[in-house]
Amino acid sequence: MGPEVSGDTTEVQGGRRISAHAVCAAIRDDIVSGTYPPGGRLTEELLARRYGVSRVPVREALRTLESEGFVTTRRHAGACVAQPSEREAADLLDIRALLEPLGAARAAQRRTEAHLKVLRGLVRLGRERAQCGRLGELRPLGDWFHETLAQASGSPSLAAMLVQLRRKTAWVYAAASAPHPAPPGSAPRPDPAARAVESWAEHGALVDAVARGDADRARALAAAHTERALSEYRLRRPSPVRVSKHSENTASGRN
């Protein structure tokens, strides 16, 4: 689940108990969603006012987010939202392509009935929302789905890495989502509504493989899903992500 906030300071505001961990999660979500764009300043006073806390838990949250790579501290400017480079983005996507299939295979071998119940319920909800075009409700369902799948791997260390990795790749995707002209001769971009339906169908097939204990099938489905996500990311970019020769060979082996 990523690094814990040191001490996890808790405050009582208006009868509510608010921890630094909760403040950290709220700021992280706002960074991923684009509320705070890359390069934007993060002022302790303004953040404290926004989340209804003092500057102490905000300061702790910013330290945690800096350790996670979401925030950077600049001389004379203070805390700012980090700006991931294309190389960093390519590295994150390559790491995801390696770890998510491993996590899916482990889940097929180690999942519990409780994991399956949650995963099946999320697939049902995701398919319903996607078919109704309620795309704004899919992100939290997707986060919950992948976090549960990671937990089903039975490895706390692997699950923590997978959850942290999804946060970072979601941020990279969001940063690349600004509209830009498609390069001449490029493939048409997928329709978001149609892709959402397809994506949740892929989730359903993955859960079926996990339920059967078919680790090879689960690994293959997760690999195909991450490859499609990488292709969609590249279509969002004004220019293709430049990856190393090794990364290109790895990607070609997945096709």
Tab-separated table of C-alpha atoms in Angstrom:
chain	number	residue	atom	x	y	z
A	1	MET	CA	0.000	0.000	0.000
A	2	GLY	CA	3.014	2.297	-0.151
A	3	PRO	CA	4.882	3.967	2.668
A	4	GLU	CA	2.949	4.856	5.763
A	5	VAL	CA	2.900	8.445	6.933
A	6	SER	CA	5.383	8.807	9.771
A	7	GLY	CA	3.471	8.727	13.032
A	8	ASP	CA	0.161	9.122	11.158
A	9	THR	CA	-0.812	12.285	13.026
A	10	THR	CA	-4.530	12.408	13.793
A	11	GLU	CA	-6.541	15.571	14.337
A	12	VAL	CA	-10.113	16.132	15.415
A	13	GLN	CA	-11.863	18.706	13.221
A	14	GLY	CA	-15.588	19.379	13.600
A	15	GLY	CA	-16.060	16.144	15.512
A	16	ARG	CA	-14.258	14.127	12.801
A	17	ARG	CA	-10.948	12.346	13.256
A	18	ILE	CA	-8.682	13.068	10.269
A	19	SER	CA	-5.341	11.294	9.986
A	20	ALA	CA	-2.296	12.353	8.026
A	21	HIS	CA	-2.686	9.092	6.128
A	22	ALA	CA	-6.142	10.212	4.968
A	23	VAL	CA	-4.797	13.634	3.990
A	24	CYS	CA	-2.020	11.934	2.036
A	25	ALA	CA	-4.550	9.759	0.183
A	26	ALA	CA	-6.706	12.797	-0.628
A	27	ILE	CA	-3.784	14.817	-2.015
A	28	ARG	CA	-2.564	11.806	-3.995
A	29	ASP	CA	-6.018	11.300	-5.515
A	30	ASP	CA	-6.166	14.972	-6.488
A	31	ILE	CA	-2.737	14.736	-8.120
A	32	VAL	CA	-3.747	11.635	-10.100
A	33	SER	CA	-7.044	13.200	-11.178
A	34	GLY	CA	-5.263	16.336	-12.404
A	35	THR	CA	-6.671	18.717	-9.807
A	36	TYR	CA	-3.037	19.569	-9.108
A	37	PRO	CA	-1.243	19.488	-12.489
A	38	PRO	CA	2.401	18.473	-12.959
A	39	GLY	CA	4.667	21.335	-11.914
A	40	GLY	CA	1.963	23.007	-9.834
A	41	ARG	CA	2.858	24.357	-6.402
A	42	LEU	CA	1.510	22.660	-3.285
A	43	THR	CA	1.240	25.246	-0.515
A	44	GLU	CA	0.817	23.859	2.979
A	45	GLU	CA	-1.547	26.643	4.036
A	46	LEU	CA	-3.865	26.182	1.042
A	47	LEU	CA	-3.832	22.398	1.354
A	48	ALA	CA	-4.632	22.606	5.057
A	49	ARG	CA	-7.585	24.862	4.291
A	50	ARG	CA	-8.843	22.586	1.507
A	51	TYR	CA	-8.784	19.412	3.620
A	52	GLY	CA	-9.822	21.008	6.885
A	53	VAL	CA	-6.702	20.215	8.898
A	54	SER	CA	-3.677	22.005	10.306
A	55	ARG	CA	-0.396	22.213	8.437
A	56	VAL	CA	1.171	19.384	10.503
A	57	PRO	CA	-0.589	16.424	8.791
A	58	VAL	CA	-0.237	18.202	5.449
A	59	ARG	CA	3.525	18.465	5.975
A	60	GLU	CA	3.712	14.751	6.836
A	61	ALA	CA	1.586	13.868	3.807
A	62	LEU	CA	3.841	15.852	1.472
A	63	ARG	CA	6.901	14.031	2.810
A	64	THR	CA	5.253	10.694	2.072
A	65	LEU	CA	4.184	11.793	-1.399
A	66	GLU	CA	7.727	12.957	-2.106
A	67	SER	CA	9.040	9.510	-1.145
A	68	GLU	CA	6.490	7.989	-3.539
A	69	GLY	CA	7.567	10.252	-6.396
A	70	PHE	CA	4.374	12.326	-6.694
A	71	VAL	CA	5.873	15.459	-5.155
A	72	THR	CA	9.227	17.172	-5.481
A	73	THR	CA	10.722	19.973	-3.417
A	74	ARG	CA	12.242	22.856	-5.354
A	75	ARG	CA	14.603	25.427	-3.975
A	76	HIS	CA	12.808	28.726	-3.317
A	77	ALA	CA	9.512	27.203	-4.539
A	78	GLY	CA	8.714	24.574	-1.920
A	79	ALA	CA	6.645	21.482	-2.694
A	80	CYS	CA	5.443	21.003	-6.264
A	81	VAL	CA	3.737	18.207	-8.174
A	82	ALA	CA	6.415	16.132	-9.874
A	83	GLN	CA	6.649	16.014	-13.665
A	84	PRO	CA	7.302	12.462	-14.889
A	85	SER	CA	9.521	12.289	-17.961
A	86	GLU	CA	8.752	10.060	-20.928
A	87	ARG	CA	11.562	7.750	-19.830
A	88	GLU	CA	10.044	7.451	-16.362
A	89	ALA	CA	6.639	6.794	-17.910
A	90	ALA	CA	8.078	4.082	-20.169
A	91	ASP	CA	9.837	2.477	-17.197
A	92	LEU	CA	6.629	2.441	-15.144
A	93	LEU	CA	4.690	0.845	-17.974
A	94	ASP	CA	7.368	-1.798	-18.532
A	95	ILE	CA	7.422	-2.625	-14.810
A	96	ARG	CA	3.642	-2.894	-14.806
A	97	ALA	CA	3.802	-5.260	-17.789
A	98	LEU	CA	6.115	-7.507	-15.770
A	99	LEU	CA	4.452	-7.388	-12.353
A	100	GLU	CA	0.716	-7.459	-13.090
A	101	PRO	CA	0.862	-10.815	-14.943
A	102	LEU	CA	2.881	-12.229	-12.030
A	103	GLY	CA	0.314	-10.947	-9.552
A	104	ALA	CA	-2.548	-12.477	-11.574
A	105	ALA	CA	-0.789	-15.853	-11.726
A	106	ARG	CA	-0.190	-15.798	-7.976
A	107	ALA	CA	-3.826	-14.850	-7.382
A	108	ALA	CA	-4.946	-17.907	-9.368
A	109	GLN	CA	-2.868	-20.064	-7.043
A	110	ARG	CA	-3.616	-18.375	-3.714
A	111	ARG	CA	-6.975	-16.566	-3.883
A	112	THR	CA	-9.637	-17.191	-1.280
A	113	GLU	CA	-13.395	-17.431	-1.738
A	114	ALA	CA	-13.678	-14.003	-0.113
A	115	HIS	CA	-11.410	-12.536	-2.801
A	116	LEU	CA	-13.475	-14.166	-5.537
A	117	LYS	CA	-16.727	-12.846	-4.081
A	118	VAL	CA	-15.405	-9.275	-4.107
A	119	LEU	CA	-13.866	-9.591	-7.579
A	120	ARG	CA	-17.055	-11.022	-9.104
A	121	GLY	CA	-19.147	-8.315	-7.488
A	122	LEU	CA	-16.871	-5.609	-8.854
A	123	VAL	CA	-16.956	-7.101	-12.347
A	124	ARG	CA	-20.747	-7.125	-12.242
A	125	LEU	CA	-20.876	-3.484	-11.147
A	126	GLY	CA	-18.202	-2.452	-13.639
A	127	ARG	CA	-20.000	-4.083	-16.547
A	128	GLU	CA	-23.285	-2.465	-15.568
A	129	ARG	CA	-21.747	1.004	-15.286
A	130	ALA	CA	-19.804	0.609	-18.538
A	131	GLN	CA	-22.848	-0.555	-20.509
A	132	CYS	CA	-24.877	2.366	-19.166
A	133	GLY	CA	-22.132	4.821	-20.118
A	134	ARG	CA	-21.498	5.859	-16.509
A	135	LEU	CA	-17.770	6.120	-17.133
A	136	GLY	CA	-17.099	8.537	-14.285
A	137	GLU	CA	-17.936	5.790	-11.781
A	138	LEU	CA	-15.508	3.237	-13.199
A	139	ARG	CA	-12.186	4.505	-11.879
A	140	PRO	CA	-12.846	3.752	-8.182
A	141	LEU	CA	-14.286	0.362	-9.146
A	142	GLY	CA	-11.188	-0.372	-11.219
A	143	ASP	CA	-8.907	0.675	-8.372
A	144	TRP	CA	-10.800	-1.574	-5.969
A	145	PHE	CA	-10.707	-4.459	-8.457
A	146	HIS	CA	-6.966	-4.305	-8.997
A	147	GLU	CA	-6.232	-3.793	-5.305
A	148	THR	CA	-8.286	-6.893	-4.454
A	149	LEU	CA	-6.567	-8.884	-7.192
A	150	ALA	CA	-3.195	-7.783	-5.799
A	151	GLN	CA	-4.205	-8.847	-2.290
A	152	ALA	CA	-5.316	-12.210	-3.682
A	153	SER	CA	-1.698	-12.862	-4.704
A	154	GLY	CA	-1.050	-13.784	-1.085
A	155	SER	CA	2.140	-11.701	-1.032
A	156	PRO	CA	1.956	-8.448	0.953
A	157	SER	CA	5.175	-7.200	-0.667
A	158	LEU	CA	3.950	-7.874	-4.201
A	159	ALA	CA	0.516	-6.428	-3.406
A	160	ALA	CA	2.082	-3.219	-2.054
A	161	MET	CA	4.201	-2.837	-5.185
A	162	LEU	CA	1.224	-3.450	-7.474
A	163	VAL	CA	-0.997	-0.920	-5.710
A	164	GLN	CA	1.737	1.715	-5.728
A	165	LEU	CA	2.467	0.978	-9.385
A	166	ARG	CA	-1.180	1.432	-10.376
A	167	ARG	CA	-1.282	4.801	-8.642
A	168	LYS	CA	1.752	5.950	-10.575
A	169	THR	CA	0.583	4.628	-13.957
A	170	ALA	CA	-2.884	6.154	-13.429
A	171	TRP	CA	-1.117	9.471	-12.898
A	172	VAL	CA	0.968	9.000	-16.049
A	173	TYR	CA	-2.164	8.192	-18.058
A	174	ALA	CA	-3.979	11.226	-16.679
A	175	ALA	CA	-1.040	13.488	-17.533
A	176	ALA	CA	-1.136	12.178	-21.101
A	177	SER	CA	-4.890	12.524	-21.565
A	178	ALA	CA	-4.957	16.094	-22.870
A	179	PRO	CA	-6.372	16.130	-26.427
A	180	HIS	CA	-3.874	16.518	-29.246
A	181	PRO	CA	-4.008	15.901	-33.005
A	182	ALA	CA	-3.451	12.301	-34.031
A	183	PRO	CA	-0.283	11.771	-36.093
A	184	PRO	CA	-0.937	11.223	-39.836
A	185	GLY	CA	-1.561	7.585	-40.639
A	186	SER	CA	-1.959	6.574	-36.994
A	187	ALA	CA	-4.558	4.052	-35.900
A	188	PRO	CA	-7.899	5.536	-34.749
A	189	ARG	CA	-8.210	6.050	-31.026
A	190	PRO	CA	-10.603	3.706	-29.215
A	191	ASP	CA	-13.988	5.046	-28.208
A	192	PRO	CA	-13.878	5.447	-24.384
A	193	ALA	CA	-17.332	3.927	-23.830
A	194	ALA	CA	-16.627	0.931	-26.057
A	195	ARG	CA	-13.202	0.447	-24.501
A	196	ALA	CA	-14.723	0.534	-21.010
A	197	VAL	CA	-17.130	-2.291	-21.927
A	198	GLU	CA	-14.257	-4.268	-23.435
A	199	SER	CA	-12.001	-3.631	-20.446
A	200	TRP	CA	-14.532	-4.937	-17.940
A	201	ALA	CA	-15.133	-7.986	-20.124
A	202	GLU	CA	-11.372	-8.583	-19.872
A	203	HIS	CA	-11.623	-8.233	-16.089
A	204	GLY	CA	-14.388	-10.826	-16.078
A	205	ALA	CA	-12.330	-13.305	-18.104
A	206	LEU	CA	-9.402	-12.768	-15.741
A	207	VAL	CA	-11.554	-13.486	-12.693
A	208	ASP	CA	-12.824	-16.687	-14.368
A	209	ALA	CA	-9.224	-17.840	-14.849
A	210	VAL	CA	-8.352	-16.962	-11.251
A	211	ALA	CA	-11.412	-18.843	-10.003
A	212	ARG	CA	-10.373	-21.950	-11.983
A	213	GLY	CA	-6.869	-21.751	-10.588
A	214	ASP	CA	-5.466	-21.418	-14.105
A	215	ALA	CA	-2.290	-19.458	-13.441
A	216	ASP	CA	-1.026	-19.587	-17.047
A	217	ARG	CA	-4.309	-18.241	-18.421
A	218	ALA	CA	-4.488	-15.536	-15.747
A	219	ARG	CA	-0.925	-14.470	-16.543
A	220	ALA	CA	-1.653	-14.316	-20.297
A	221	LEU	CA	-4.856	-12.310	-19.848
A	222	ALA	CA	-3.171	-9.804	-17.526
A	223	ALA	CA	-0.281	-9.427	-19.979
A	224	ALA	CA	-2.677	-8.747	-22.863
A	225	HIS	CA	-4.577	-6.198	-20.764
A	226	THR	CA	-1.425	-4.262	-19.858
A	227	GLU	CA	-0.260	-4.345	-23.481
A	228	ARG	CA	-3.543	-2.776	-24.621
A	229	ALA	CA	-3.200	-0.124	-21.912
A	230	LEU	CA	0.299	0.660	-23.175
A	231	SER	CA	-0.963	0.993	-26.749
A	232	GLU	CA	-3.703	3.388	-25.620
A	233	TYR	CA	-1.166	5.452	-23.682
A	234	ARG	CA	0.987	5.802	-26.790
A	235	LEU	CA	-2.015	6.993	-28.795
A	236	ARG	CA	-2.563	9.787	-26.261
A	237	ARG	CA	0.963	11.095	-26.587
A	238	PRO	CA	1.923	13.803	-29.092
A	239	SER	CA	4.895	11.551	-29.937
A	240	PRO	CA	5.545	7.897	-29.146
A	241	VAL	CA	7.149	7.014	-25.843
A	242	ARG	CA	10.816	6.344	-26.440
A	243	VAL	CA	11.840	3.103	-24.812
A	244	SER	CA	15.118	1.279	-24.672
A	245	LYS	CA	16.026	-1.444	-27.152
A	246	HIS	CA	15.595	-3.968	-24.350
A	247	SER	CA	12.101	-2.632	-23.609
A	248	GLU	CA	11.154	-2.794	-27.301
A	249	ASN	CA	12.283	-6.418	-27.460
A	250	THR	CA	10.285	-7.204	-24.326
A	251	ALA	CA	7.182	-5.540	-25.767
A	252	SER	CA	7.513	-7.336	-29.101
A	253	GLY	CA	7.653	-10.624	-27.258
A	254	ARG	CA	4.295	-9.886	-25.678
A	255	ASN	CA	2.497	-9.314	-29.008
